[in-house]
Amino acid sequence: MEKTLVFAQIKMNLKERIVTTKLPKHIAIIMDGNGRWAKQKGMIRAFGHENGTKSVRETVEACAELGVENLTLYAFSTENWNRPKLEVQTLMKLLVSSLKKEIKTLQDNNIKLSAIGNLNTLPKKVHKELHEVIENTKNNNRMTLTLALSYGSREEIINTVKEISFKVKNNIISRDKIDESIINEHLYTRNLPDVDLLIRTSGEQRISNFLLWQIAYAELYFTSILWPDFTKQHLYEAIIEYQKRERRFGKTSEQLS
Ligand code: IPE
Ligand code: IPE
Ligand code: MG
């Protein structure tokens, strides 16, 4: 009994250590390690993906409760299409069932769902379910949850270049006016602020074609926790670490204080 109390105390303290006035406005997460988690348990990869959905729910709830305005989750990359057909199918099925199941969590927490990526390449069922949830939650305003699906940052940048060059050719934009904000307005993430904190689980320390432009000045946080083991407490730890960092944006420490 006493031990449980001590643990409860430590957990409470973690959340309380977060400075609510210094929250990251945009957290992005590369949810990695489902396959290894399942393998460690002698199970098939799909078991890892299924269990990863619990971590998604925990993280979404924790961010909403704290007051984080934007959370973007990397759920499926353009490169992930190269996985075995059966795994891709499992992931797509899981997406449909999760969307169906989680609509209540989204509504209860006043969360708006959004999606970025080459959404037209998704199976019809996923596309339909996704748009239904996006439509049903469009007036929610506590937090925006963005799913990166069939997402690749290089593809996003290529699309941006194509759109802008089309507009230049047709005299809609003048070439001299192209600046950071014009580029921002043409990315899939046009409605989102830059990423403040990027988290990757599973111990890998790479970006894997995720939000290359948008993480220009993000704080990077890598943890060896495998995604299905990631809980609210791990998220709090990441935010506490983020709040300890000095974000200088090129200036000197003295200039900031
Ligand atoms: C992340 O876990 C989920 C997706 C990429 C869809 P992985 O499936 O990449 O798990 P590992 O990296 O093989 O352990
Ligand atoms: C990145 O994870 C994509 C997602 C988390 C959806 P991967 O597991 O596909 O990344 P790599 O291939 O190991 O870099
Ligand atoms: Mg992986």
mmCIF file of N, CA and C and ligand atoms in Angstrom, residues 30-33 36 74-77 79-80 83 148 200 204 206 208, ligand 2:
data_model
loop_
_atom_site.group_PDB
_atom_site.id
_atom_site.type_symbol
_atom_site.label_atom_id
_atom_site.label_comp_id
_atom_site.label_asym_id
_atom_site.label_seq_id
_atom_site.Cartn_x
_atom_site.Cartn_y
_atom_site.Cartn_z
ATOM 1 N N ILE A 30 7.387 10.721 -33.596
ATOM 2 C CA ILE A 30 7.641 9.582 -34.474
ATOM 3 C C ILE A 30 7.435 8.345 -33.601
ATOM 4 N N MET A 31 6.281 7.707 -33.778
ATOM 5 C CA MET A 31 5.878 6.597 -32.908
ATOM 6 C C MET A 31 6.559 5.328 -33.420
ATOM 7 N N ASP A 32 7.692 4.975 -32.868
ATOM 8 C CA ASP A 32 8.473 3.872 -33.428
ATOM 9 C C ASP A 32 8.704 2.760 -32.400
ATOM 10 N N GLY A 33 8.817 1.536 -32.887
ATOM 11 C CA GLY A 33 9.209 0.412 -32.030
ATOM 12 C C GLY A 33 8.120 -0.627 -31.800
ATOM 13 N N ARG A 36 9.455 -4.258 -32.721
ATOM 14 C CA ARG A 36 10.419 -4.793 -31.754
ATOM 15 C C ARG A 36 9.740 -5.147 -30.435
ATOM 16 N N TYR A 74 3.200 10.735 -36.370
ATOM 17 C CA TYR A 74 3.639 10.071 -37.599
ATOM 18 C C TYR A 74 3.138 8.630 -37.534
ATOM 19 N N ALA A 75 2.107 8.335 -38.311
ATOM 20 C CA ALA A 75 1.476 7.019 -38.229
ATOM 21 C C ALA A 75 1.855 6.096 -39.385
ATOM 22 N N PHE A 76 2.139 6.692 -40.563
ATOM 23 C CA PHE A 76 2.479 5.865 -41.727
ATOM 24 C C PHE A 76 3.226 6.738 -42.737
ATOM 25 N N SER A 77 4.421 6.305 -43.093
ATOM 26 C CA SER A 77 5.238 7.125 -43.999
ATOM 27 C C SER A 77 5.087 6.669 -45.448
ATOM 28 N N GLU A 79 7.417 5.763 -47.191
ATOM 29 C CA GLU A 79 8.328 4.608 -47.285
ATOM 30 C C GLU A 79 7.695 3.331 -46.708
ATOM 31 N N ASN A 80 6.746 3.501 -45.787
ATOM 32 C CA ASN A 80 6.113 2.322 -45.176
ATOM 33 C C ASN A 80 5.279 1.500 -46.177
ATOM 34 N N ARG A 83 6.615 -1.985 -47.011
ATOM 35 C CA ARG A 83 6.585 -3.118 -46.071
ATOM 36 C C ARG A 83 5.781 -4.274 -46.677
ATOM 37 N N ALA A 148 -0.164 12.050 -39.524
ATOM 38 C CA ALA A 148 0.632 12.022 -40.753
ATOM 39 C C ALA A 148 0.481 10.628 -41.348
ATOM 40 N N ARG A 200 11.031 11.043 -30.593
ATOM 41 C CA ARG A 200 11.048 9.751 -31.292
ATOM 42 C C ARG A 200 11.301 8.660 -30.262
ATOM 43 N N GLU A 204 15.910 4.829 -31.962
ATOM 44 C CA GLU A 204 16.470 5.278 -33.242
ATOM 45 C C GLU A 204 16.637 6.797 -33.177
ATOM 46 N N ARG A 206 16.902 9.219 -35.798
ATOM 47 C CA ARG A 206 16.829 9.779 -37.153
ATOM 48 C C ARG A 206 15.442 10.348 -37.364
ATOM 49 N N SER A 208 13.663 10.143 -40.473
ATOM 50 C CA SER A 208 12.848 9.304 -41.367
ATOM 51 C C SER A 208 11.827 10.100 -42.193
HETATM 52 C C1 IPE B 2 9.017 6.052 -39.187
HETATM 53 O O1 IPE B 2 9.280 4.793 -38.633
HETATM 54 C C2 IPE B 2 7.614 6.129 -39.672
HETATM 55 C C3 IPE B 2 6.584 6.060 -38.633
HETATM 56 C C4 IPE B 2 6.772 6.037 -37.353
HETATM 57 C C5 IPE B 2 5.237 6.039 -39.126
HETATM 58 P P1 IPE B 2 10.013 3.656 -39.474
HETATM 59 O O2 IPE B 2 10.196 2.516 -38.550
HETATM 60 O O3 IPE B 2 9.310 3.398 -40.726
HETATM 61 O O4 IPE B 2 11.399 4.364 -39.781
HETATM 62 P P2 IPE B 2 12.780 3.773 -40.316
HETATM 63 O O5 IPE B 2 12.503 3.130 -41.618
HETATM 64 O O6 IPE B 2 13.262 2.800 -39.304
HETATM 65 O O7 IPE B 2 13.671 4.955 -40.426
#
